[in-house]
Coordinates of C-alpha atoms in Angstrom, one line a residue:
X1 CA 0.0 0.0 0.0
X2 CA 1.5 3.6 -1.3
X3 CA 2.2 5.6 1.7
X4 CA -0.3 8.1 2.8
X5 CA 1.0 11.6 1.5
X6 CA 0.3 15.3 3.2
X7 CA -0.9 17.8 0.6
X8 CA 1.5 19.4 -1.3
X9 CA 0.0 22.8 -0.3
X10 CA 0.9 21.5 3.7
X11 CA 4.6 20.6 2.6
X12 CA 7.9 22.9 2.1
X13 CA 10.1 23.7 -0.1
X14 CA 13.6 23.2 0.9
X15 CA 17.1 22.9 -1.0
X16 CA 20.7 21.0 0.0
X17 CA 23.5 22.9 -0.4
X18 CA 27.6 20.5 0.3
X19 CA 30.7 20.8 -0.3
X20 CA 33.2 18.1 -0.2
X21 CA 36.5 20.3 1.4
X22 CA 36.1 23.5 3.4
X23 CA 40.1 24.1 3.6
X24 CA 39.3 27.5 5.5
X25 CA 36.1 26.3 7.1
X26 CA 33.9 29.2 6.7
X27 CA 31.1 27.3 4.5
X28 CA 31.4 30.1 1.4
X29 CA 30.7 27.1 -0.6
X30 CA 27.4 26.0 0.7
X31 CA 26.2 29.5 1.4
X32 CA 27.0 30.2 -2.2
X33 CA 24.8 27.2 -3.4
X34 CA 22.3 27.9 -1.0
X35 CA 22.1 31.9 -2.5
X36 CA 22.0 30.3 -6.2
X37 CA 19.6 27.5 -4.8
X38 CA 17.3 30.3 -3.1
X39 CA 17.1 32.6 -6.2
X40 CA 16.5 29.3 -8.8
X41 CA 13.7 28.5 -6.7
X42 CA 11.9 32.4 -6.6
X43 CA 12.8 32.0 -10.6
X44 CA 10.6 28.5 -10.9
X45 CA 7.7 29.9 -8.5
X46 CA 8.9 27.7 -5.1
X47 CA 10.4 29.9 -2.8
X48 CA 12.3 28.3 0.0
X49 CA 10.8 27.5 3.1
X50 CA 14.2 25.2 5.2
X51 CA 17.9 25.0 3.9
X52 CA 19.6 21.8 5.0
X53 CA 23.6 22.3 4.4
X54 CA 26.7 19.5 5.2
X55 CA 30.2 21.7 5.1
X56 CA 32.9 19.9 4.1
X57 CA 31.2 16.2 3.6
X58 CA 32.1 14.2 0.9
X59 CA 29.0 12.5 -1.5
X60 CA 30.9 9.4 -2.1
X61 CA 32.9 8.4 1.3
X62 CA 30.5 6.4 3.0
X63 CA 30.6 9.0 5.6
X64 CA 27.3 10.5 7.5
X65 CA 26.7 13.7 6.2
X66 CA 24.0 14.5 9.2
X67 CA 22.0 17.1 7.1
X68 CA 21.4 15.0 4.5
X69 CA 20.1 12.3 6.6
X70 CA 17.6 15.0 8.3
X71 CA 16.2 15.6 4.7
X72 CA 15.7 12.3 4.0
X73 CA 13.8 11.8 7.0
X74 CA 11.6 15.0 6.7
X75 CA 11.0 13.5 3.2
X76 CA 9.7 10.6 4.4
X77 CA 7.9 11.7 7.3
X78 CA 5.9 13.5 4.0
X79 CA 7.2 17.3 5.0
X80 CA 9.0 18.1 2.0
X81 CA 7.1 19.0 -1.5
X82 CA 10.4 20.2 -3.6
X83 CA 14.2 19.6 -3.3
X84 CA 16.3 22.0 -5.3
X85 CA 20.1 21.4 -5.5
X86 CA 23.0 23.2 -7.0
X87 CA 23.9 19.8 -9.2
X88 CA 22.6 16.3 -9.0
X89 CA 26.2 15.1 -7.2
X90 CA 25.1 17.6 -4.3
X91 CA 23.1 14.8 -3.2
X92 CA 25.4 11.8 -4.0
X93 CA 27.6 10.9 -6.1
X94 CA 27.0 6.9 -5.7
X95 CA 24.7 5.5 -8.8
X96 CA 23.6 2.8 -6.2
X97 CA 22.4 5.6 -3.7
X98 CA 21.4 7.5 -6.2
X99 CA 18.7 4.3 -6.8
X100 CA 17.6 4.8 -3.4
X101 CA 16.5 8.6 -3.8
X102 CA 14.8 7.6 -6.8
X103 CA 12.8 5.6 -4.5
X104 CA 12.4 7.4 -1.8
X105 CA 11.5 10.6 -3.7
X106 CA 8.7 9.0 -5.6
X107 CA 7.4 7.4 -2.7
X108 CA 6.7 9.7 -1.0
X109 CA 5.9 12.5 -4.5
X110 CA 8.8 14.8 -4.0
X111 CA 10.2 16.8 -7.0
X112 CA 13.8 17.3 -7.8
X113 CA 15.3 20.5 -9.4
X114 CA 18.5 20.9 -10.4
X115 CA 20.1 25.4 -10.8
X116 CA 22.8 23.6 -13.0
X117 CA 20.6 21.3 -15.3
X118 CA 17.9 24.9 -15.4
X119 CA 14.8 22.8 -14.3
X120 CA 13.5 19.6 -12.8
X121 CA 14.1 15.8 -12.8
X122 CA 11.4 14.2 -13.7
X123 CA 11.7 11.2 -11.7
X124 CA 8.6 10.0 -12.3
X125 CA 9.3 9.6 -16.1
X126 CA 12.2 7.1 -17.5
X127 CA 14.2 10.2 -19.2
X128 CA 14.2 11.8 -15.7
X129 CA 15.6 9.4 -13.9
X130 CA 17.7 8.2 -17.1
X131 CA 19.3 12.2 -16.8
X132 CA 19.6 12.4 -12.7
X133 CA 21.3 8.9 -13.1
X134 CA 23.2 10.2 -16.5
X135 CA 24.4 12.8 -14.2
X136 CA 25.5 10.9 -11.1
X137 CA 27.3 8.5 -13.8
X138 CA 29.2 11.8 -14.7
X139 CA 30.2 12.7 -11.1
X140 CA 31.6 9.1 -10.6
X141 CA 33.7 9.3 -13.3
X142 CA 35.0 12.7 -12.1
X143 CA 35.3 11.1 -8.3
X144 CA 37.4 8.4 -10.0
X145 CA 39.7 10.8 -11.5
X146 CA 40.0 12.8 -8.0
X147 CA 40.5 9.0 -7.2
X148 CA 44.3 9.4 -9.3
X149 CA 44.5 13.1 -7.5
X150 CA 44.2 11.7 -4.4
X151 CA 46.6 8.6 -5.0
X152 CA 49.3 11.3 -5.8
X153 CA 48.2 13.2 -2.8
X154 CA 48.8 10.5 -0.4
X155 CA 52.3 10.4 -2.1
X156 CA 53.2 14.0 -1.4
X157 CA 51.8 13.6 2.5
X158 CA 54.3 10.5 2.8
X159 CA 57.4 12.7 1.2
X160 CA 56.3 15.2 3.9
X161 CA 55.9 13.1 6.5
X162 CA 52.2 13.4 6.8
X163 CA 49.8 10.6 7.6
X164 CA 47.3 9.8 5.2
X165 CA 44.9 7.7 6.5
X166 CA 43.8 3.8 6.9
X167 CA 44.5 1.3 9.8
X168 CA 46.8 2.2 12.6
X169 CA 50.0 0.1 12.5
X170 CA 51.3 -1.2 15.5
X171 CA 53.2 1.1 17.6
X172 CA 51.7 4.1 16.0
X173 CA 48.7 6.2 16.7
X174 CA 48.2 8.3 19.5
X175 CA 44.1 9.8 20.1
X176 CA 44.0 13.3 19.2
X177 CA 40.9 13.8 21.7
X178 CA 38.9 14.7 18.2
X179 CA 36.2 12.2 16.8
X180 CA 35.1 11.5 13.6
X181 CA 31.8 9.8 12.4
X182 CA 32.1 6.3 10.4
X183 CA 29.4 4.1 8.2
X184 CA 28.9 0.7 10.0
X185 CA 27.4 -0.4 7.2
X186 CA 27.5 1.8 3.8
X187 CA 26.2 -1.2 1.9
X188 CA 23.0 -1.1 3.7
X189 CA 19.5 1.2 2.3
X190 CA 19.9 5.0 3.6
X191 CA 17.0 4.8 6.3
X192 CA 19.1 1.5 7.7
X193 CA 22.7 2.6 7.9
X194 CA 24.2 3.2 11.4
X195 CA 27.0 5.5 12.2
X196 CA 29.6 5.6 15.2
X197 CA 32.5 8.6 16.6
X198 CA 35.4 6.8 16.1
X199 CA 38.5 8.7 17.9
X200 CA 41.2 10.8 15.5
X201 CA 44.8 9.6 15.6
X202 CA 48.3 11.0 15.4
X203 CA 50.1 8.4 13.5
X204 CA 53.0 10.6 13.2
X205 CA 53.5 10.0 17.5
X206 CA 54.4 6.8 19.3
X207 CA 51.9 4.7 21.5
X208 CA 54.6 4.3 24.3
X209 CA 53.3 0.9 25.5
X210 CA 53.4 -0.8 21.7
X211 CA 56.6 0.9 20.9
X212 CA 58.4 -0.1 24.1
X213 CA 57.1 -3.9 23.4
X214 CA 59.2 -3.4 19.6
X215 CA 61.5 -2.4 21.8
X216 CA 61.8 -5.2 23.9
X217 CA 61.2 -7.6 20.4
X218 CA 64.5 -6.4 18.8
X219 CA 66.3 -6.9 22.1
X220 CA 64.9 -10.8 22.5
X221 CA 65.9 -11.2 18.9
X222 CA 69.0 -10.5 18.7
X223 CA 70.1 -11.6 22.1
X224 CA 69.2 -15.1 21.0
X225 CA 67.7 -15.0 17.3
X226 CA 65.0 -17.5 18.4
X227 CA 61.6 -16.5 17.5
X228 CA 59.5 -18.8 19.7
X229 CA 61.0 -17.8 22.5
X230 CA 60.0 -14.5 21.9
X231 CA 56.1 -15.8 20.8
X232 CA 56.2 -17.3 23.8
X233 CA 57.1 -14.4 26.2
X234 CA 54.4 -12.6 23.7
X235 CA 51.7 -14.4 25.1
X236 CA 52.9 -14.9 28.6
X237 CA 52.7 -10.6 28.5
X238 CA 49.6 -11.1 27.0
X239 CA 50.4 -8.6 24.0
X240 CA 47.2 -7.7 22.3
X241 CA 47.4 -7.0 18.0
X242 CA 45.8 -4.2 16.9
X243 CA 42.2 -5.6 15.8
X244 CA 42.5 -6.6 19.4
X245 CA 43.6 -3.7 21.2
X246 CA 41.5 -1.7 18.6
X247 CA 38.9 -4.2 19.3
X248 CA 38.0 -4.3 15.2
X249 CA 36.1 -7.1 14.0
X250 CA 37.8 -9.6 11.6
X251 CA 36.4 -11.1 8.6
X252 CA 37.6 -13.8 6.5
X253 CA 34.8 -14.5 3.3
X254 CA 32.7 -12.2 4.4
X255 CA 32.2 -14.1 8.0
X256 CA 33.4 -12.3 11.6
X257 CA 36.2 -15.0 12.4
X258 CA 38.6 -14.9 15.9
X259 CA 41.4 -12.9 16.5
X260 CA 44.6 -15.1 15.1
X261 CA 46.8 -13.4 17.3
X262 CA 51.0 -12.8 16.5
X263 CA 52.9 -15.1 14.4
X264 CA 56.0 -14.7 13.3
X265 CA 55.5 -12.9 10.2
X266 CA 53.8 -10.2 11.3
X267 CA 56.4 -9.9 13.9
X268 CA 59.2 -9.4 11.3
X269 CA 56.9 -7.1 9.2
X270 CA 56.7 -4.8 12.2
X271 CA 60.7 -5.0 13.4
X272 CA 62.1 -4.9 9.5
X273 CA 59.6 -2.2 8.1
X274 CA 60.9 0.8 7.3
X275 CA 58.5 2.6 9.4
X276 CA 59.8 1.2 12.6
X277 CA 62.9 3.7 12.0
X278 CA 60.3 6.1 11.2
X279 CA 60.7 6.3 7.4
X280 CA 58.0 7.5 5.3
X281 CA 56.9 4.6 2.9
X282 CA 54.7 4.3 0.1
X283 CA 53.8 1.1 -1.2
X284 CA 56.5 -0.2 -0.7
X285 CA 59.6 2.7 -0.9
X286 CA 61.1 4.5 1.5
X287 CA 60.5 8.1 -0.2
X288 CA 61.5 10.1 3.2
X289 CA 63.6 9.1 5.3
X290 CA 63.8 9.6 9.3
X291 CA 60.1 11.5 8.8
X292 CA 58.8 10.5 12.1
X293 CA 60.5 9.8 15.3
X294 CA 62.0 6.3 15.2
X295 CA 60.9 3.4 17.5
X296 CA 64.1 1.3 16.7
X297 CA 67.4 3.0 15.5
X298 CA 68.1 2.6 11.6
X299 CA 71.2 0.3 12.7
X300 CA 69.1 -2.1 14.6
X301 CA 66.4 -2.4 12.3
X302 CA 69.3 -3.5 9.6
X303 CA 71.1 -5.8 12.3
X304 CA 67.2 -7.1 12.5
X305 CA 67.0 -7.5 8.3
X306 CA 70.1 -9.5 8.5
X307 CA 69.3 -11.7 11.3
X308 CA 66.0 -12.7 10.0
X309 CA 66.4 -13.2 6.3
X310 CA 69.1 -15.0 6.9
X311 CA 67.8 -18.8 5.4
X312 CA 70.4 -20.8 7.1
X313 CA 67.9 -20.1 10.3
X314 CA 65.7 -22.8 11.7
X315 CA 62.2 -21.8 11.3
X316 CA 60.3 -24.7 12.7
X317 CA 59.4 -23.7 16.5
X318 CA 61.0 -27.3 17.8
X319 CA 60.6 -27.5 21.6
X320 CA 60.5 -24.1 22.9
X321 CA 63.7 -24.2 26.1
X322 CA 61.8 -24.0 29.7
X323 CA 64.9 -24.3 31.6
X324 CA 68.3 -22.2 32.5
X325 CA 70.9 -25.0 31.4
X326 CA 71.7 -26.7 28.9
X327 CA 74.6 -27.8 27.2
X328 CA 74.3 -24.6 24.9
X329 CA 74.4 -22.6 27.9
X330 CA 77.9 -24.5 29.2
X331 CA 76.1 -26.8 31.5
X332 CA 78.5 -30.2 32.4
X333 CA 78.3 -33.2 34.1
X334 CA 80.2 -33.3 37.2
X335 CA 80.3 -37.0 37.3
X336 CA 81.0 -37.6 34.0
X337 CA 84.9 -38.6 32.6
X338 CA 83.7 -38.3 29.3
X339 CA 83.1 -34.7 29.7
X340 CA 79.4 -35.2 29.0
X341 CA 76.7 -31.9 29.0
X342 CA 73.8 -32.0 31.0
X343 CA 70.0 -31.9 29.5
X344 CA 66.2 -32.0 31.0
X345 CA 64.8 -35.5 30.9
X346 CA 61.8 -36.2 33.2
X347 CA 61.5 -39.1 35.4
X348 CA 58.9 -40.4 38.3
X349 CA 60.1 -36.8 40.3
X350 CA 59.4 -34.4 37.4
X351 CA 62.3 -33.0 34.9
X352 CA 65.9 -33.3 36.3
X353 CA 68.6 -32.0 35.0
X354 CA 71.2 -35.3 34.3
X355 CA 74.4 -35.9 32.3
X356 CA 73.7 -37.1 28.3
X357 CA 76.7 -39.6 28.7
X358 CA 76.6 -41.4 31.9
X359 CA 73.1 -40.3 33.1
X360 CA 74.4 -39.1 36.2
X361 CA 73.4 -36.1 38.3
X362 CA 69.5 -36.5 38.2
X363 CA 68.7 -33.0 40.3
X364 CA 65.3 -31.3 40.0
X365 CA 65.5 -28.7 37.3
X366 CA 63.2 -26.3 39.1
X367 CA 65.6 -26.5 42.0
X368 CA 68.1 -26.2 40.2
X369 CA 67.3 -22.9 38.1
X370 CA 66.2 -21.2 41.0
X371 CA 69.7 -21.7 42.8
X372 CA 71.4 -20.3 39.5
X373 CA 68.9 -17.7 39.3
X374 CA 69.7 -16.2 42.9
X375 CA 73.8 -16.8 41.9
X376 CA 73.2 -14.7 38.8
X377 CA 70.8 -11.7 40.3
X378 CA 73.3 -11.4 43.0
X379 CA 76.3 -11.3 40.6
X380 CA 73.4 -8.2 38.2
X381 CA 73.2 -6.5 41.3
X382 CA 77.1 -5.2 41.8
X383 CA 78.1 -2.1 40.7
X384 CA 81.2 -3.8 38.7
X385 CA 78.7 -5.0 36.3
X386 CA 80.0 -2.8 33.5
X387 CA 83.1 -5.0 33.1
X388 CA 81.3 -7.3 31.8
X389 CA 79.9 -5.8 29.1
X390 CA 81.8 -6.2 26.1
X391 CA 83.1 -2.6 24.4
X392 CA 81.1 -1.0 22.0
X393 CA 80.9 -3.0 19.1
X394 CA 82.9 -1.4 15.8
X395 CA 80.7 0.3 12.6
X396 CA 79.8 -2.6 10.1
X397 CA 78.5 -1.7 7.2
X398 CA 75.6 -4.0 7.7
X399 CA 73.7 -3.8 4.5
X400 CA 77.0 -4.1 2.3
X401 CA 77.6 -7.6 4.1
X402 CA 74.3 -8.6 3.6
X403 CA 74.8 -8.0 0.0
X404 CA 77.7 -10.2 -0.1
X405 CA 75.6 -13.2 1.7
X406 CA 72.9 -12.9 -1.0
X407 CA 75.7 -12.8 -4.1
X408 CA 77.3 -15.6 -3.1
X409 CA 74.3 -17.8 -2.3
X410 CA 73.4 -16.9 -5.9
X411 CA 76.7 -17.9 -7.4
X412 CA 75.8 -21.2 -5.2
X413 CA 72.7 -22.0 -7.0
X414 CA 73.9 -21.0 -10.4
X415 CA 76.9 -23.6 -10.0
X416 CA 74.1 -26.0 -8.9
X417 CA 72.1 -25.2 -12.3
X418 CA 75.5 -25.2 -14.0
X419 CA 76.2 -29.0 -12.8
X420 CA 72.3 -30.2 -13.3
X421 CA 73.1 -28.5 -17.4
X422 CA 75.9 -30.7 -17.8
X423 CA 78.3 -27.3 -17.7
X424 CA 80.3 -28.6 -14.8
X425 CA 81.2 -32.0 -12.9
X426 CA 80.4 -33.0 -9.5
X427 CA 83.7 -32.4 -8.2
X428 CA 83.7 -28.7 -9.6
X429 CA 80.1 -28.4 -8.0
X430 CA 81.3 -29.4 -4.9
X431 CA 84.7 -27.5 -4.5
X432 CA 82.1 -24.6 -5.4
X433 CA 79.9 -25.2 -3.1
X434 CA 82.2 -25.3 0.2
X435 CA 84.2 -22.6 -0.6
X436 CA 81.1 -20.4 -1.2
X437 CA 79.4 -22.0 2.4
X438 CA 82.7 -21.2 4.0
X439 CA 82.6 -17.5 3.0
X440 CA 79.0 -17.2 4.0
X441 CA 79.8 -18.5 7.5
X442 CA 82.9 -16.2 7.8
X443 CA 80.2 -13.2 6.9
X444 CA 78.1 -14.6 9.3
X445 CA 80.1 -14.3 12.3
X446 CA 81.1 -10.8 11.1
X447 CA 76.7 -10.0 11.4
X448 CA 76.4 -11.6 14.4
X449 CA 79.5 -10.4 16.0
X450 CA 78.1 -7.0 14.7
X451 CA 74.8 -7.0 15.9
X452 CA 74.8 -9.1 19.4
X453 CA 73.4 -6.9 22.1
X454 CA 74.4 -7.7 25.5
X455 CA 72.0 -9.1 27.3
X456 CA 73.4 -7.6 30.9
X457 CA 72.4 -4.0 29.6
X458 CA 69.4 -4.0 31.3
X459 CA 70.9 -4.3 34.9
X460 CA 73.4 -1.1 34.4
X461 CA 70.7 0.8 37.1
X462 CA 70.2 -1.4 39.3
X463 CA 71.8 -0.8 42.6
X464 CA 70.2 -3.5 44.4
X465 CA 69.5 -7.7 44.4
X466 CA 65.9 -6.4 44.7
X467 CA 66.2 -4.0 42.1
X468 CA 67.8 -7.3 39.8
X469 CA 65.2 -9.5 40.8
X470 CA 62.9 -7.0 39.6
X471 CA 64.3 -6.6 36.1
X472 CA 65.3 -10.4 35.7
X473 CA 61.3 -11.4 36.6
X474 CA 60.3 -9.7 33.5
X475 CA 63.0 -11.4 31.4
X476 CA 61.9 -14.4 28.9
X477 CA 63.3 -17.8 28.9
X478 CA 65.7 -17.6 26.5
X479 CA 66.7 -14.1 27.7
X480 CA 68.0 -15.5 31.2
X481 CA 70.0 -18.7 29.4
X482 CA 71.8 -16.2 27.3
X483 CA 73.1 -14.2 31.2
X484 CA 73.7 -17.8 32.4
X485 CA 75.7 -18.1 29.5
X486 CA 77.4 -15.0 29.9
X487 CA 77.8 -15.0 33.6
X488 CA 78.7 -18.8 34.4
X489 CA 79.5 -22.2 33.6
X490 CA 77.6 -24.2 35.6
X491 CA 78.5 -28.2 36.7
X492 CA 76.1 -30.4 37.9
X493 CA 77.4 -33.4 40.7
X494 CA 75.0 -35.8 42.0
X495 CA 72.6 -34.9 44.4
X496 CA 69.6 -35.6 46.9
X497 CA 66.8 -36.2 44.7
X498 CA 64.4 -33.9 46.1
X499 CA 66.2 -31.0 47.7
X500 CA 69.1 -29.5 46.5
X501 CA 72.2 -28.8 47.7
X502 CA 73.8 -25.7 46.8
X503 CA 77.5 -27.7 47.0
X504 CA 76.3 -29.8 44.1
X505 CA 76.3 -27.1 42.1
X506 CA 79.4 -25.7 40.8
X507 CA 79.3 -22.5 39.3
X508 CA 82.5 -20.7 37.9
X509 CA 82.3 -17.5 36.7
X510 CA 83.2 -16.5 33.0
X511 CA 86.4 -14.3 32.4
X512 CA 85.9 -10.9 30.9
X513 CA 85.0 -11.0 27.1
X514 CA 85.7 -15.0 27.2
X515 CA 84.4 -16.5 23.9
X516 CA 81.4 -18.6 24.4
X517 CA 80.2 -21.4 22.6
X518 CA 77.5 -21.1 20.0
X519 CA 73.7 -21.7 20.9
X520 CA 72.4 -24.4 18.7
X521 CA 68.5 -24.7 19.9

């Protein structure tokens, strides 16, 4: 049943006047439409009885224009006879919207008039609509050009440094105390669509939480270089992402899904990006450099590149270490005259700590990692500390050295193509191959050497075994084993199999700068 209409003769006469950008915000632009809209309408015999205006709303954003909205409900609430606009993208520049006046102006006998077109859409003819929607056609075709203007826009703002819009990245984005309004659902009919304030952000400034948790990412990597120790520590912190912080709905085929959480590629995104050293970026290239404050220095972010794009890495997550000592970490066997390393096995008591070799030893790894604990916060809390630390490491050209890596693994695989084309023998290949593998490793140790970070930096101010045992209780796993490693080699004798007894634990400390062995897990 065709909605029940007022008379015309009861109805109004109104106009809508918008503009897209108001740069100086004094709404010239839709006072000017409204004057030309006013004067059209004394010229066609309906003078104007309401003005609704939207300053500086675009037509094709999705965005609430609030004015707009308040027409279309006094349309169909049956209060509005005539609607006079400057041009037919005043009202929208969206042919689907567009559909949805149609409607809603013939349902409810409302006639449209246009100052540019010089008279009225006749929308309740096909030629009428056929020009309104001829029109609209015309304005999205324009929008699609502003579309390329816009593209080169957001360009320019990255040169300068300027943010230019979309999801916050992590790390970035600190509330402006401005809102803006957002479509829920732009998709939806224009009487159904729901709108929200959604805060403004500064993605030019640091969220000091999420940056100091980069922070503490590029520390755990290249301390120890193993990724699921620093997953792990991840979700012990319970460190949200940003759909969850943000708390933003995901959807995967259309369908709201769960939050996936990290993983490690979006962890090396975030710690390799150029944006991390606050570099301006635009799909893809750094076209400014250092134009926003940096979260992690340019040198650490390369030291990072190297580290993890370096394929000779194990990227299977393997058993995770839960305990202080291992063989890795200098842990040996007391008992042993073989000179065997100790490992975690579990037996009827729970995990012990026993030799590899003779099986000796047998202590409760719990026990056992709390007594070297206490040893090694004691040893973090002396002011001597400092000696420990190995000197500043020398300038590396990083990047140049990360080159070389990649040119000879090429020169690797085209010896192996070389060989499988008949071009060389297998002797050639091989003689090839391990002189190539033996300059990679010699580059290797030059990165690592390079980029290792102390892990006792983090105790310089502490003056105190409490202040330590603050500091080493926020520490990850694999954090502590590399101080063990640095502090202490630790030997494990025989003990009683349910307490410990500190004697049966030898612990010598490590000389100044002594080389340590290589972790392997």
């Amino acid at each position: 049943m065709p909605p029940t209409l007022i008379d015309e003769t009861d109805r109004i006469n109104a106009d809508y006047a918008r503009v897209s950008d108001d740069d100086r915000g004094a709404a010239e632009g839709v006072e000017s439409q409204h004057s030309d809209n006013e004067e059209f309408g004394e010229e066609i015999g309906r003078p104007l009885a309401a003005t609704y205006q939207d300053n500086s709303l675009s037509a094709f954003s999705g965005r609430e224009r609030p004015e707009f909205q308040r027409l279309l409900a006094d349309i169909a609430r049956g209060l509005i006879a005539v609607v006079i606009v400057w041009h037919a993208d005043r009202l929208t520049r969206d042919v689907r919207e567009a559909l949805d006046i149609i409607k809603l102006f013939r349902a409810h006998n409302v006639r449209l008039y246009s100052v540019q077109k010089g008279g009225e859409y006749n929308l309740n003819r096909a030629s009428g609509r056929a020009d309104f929607i001829a029109d609209i056609n015309q304005a999205e075709k324009e929008s699609g050009h502003k579309g390329e203007r816009v593209s080169l826009a957001r360009k320019r703002q990255a040169r300068t440094g300027q943010h230019g819009g979309g999801i916050r990245r992590f790390g970035w984005g600190v509330p402006t105390g401005r809102v803006r309004s957002k479509c829920l659902n732009p998709k939806a009919p224009l009487d159904e669509r729901v709108y929200v304030d959604v805060p403004v952000l500064d993605m030019t400034k640091h969220r000091q939480d999420e940056a100091a948790e980069i922070r503490i990412w590029a520390k755990e990597l290249l301390a120890h270089g193993n990724m699921a120790q620093l997953m792990r520590g991840i979700r012990e912190r319970g460190v949200k992402t940003v759909s969850e912080a943000d708390e933003r709905k995901v959807k995967r085929g259309g369908k709201i899904v769960d939050h996936g959480g990290w993983d490690a590629k979006t962890i090396t995104r975030i710690v390799t990006g150029p944006r991390v050293s606050g570099h301006a970026v635009y799909k893809g290239e750094i076209i400014k450099a250092d134009a926003y404050p940096a979260i992690l220095p340019e040198e650490t972010r390369q030291a990072l590149i190297a580290l993890l794009s370096d394929p000779a890495r194990v990227t299977t997550p393997g058993n995770t270490p839960k305990w202080l000592i291992s063989k890795s970490t200098g842990g040996s066997c007391g008992q042993c005259s073989a000179g065997g390393m100790i490992t975690v096995r579990h037996n009827s008591k729970g995990p012990v700590y026993r030799c590899e070799v003779c099986h000796k030893g047998n202590q409760l790894a719990p026990l056992v990692d709390e007594y070297v604990a206490s040893v090694a916060v004691e040893r973090l809390s002396r002011s001597d500390l400092v000696e420990l630390i190995k000197p500043p490491r020398p300038e590396v050209d990083l990047a140049a050295l990360r080159a070389d890596v990649i040119e000879l693994r090429r020169r690797k695989k085209e010896a192996g193509l070389s060989y499988a084309r008949g071009r060389i023998d297998l002797e050639t290949l091989e003689t090839v191959k391990a002189d190539t593998d033996q300059q990679i490793a010699k580059l290797r140790a030059v990165i690592a050497e390079a980029t290792a970070a102390s892990p006792l930096v983090d105790f310089l101010d502490t003056d105190s075994v409490e202040a330590a045992a603050a500091v080493w209780g926020t520490l990850s796993v694999g954090r502590r084993r590399e101080i063990v490693r640095v502090l202490m080699d630790v030997t494990v004798l025989k003990g009683d199999p349910y307490e410990l007894d500190p004697d049966t634990i030898r612990i010598v400390p490590r000389a100044r700068h002594q080389p340590r062995a290589v972790s392997l897990d």
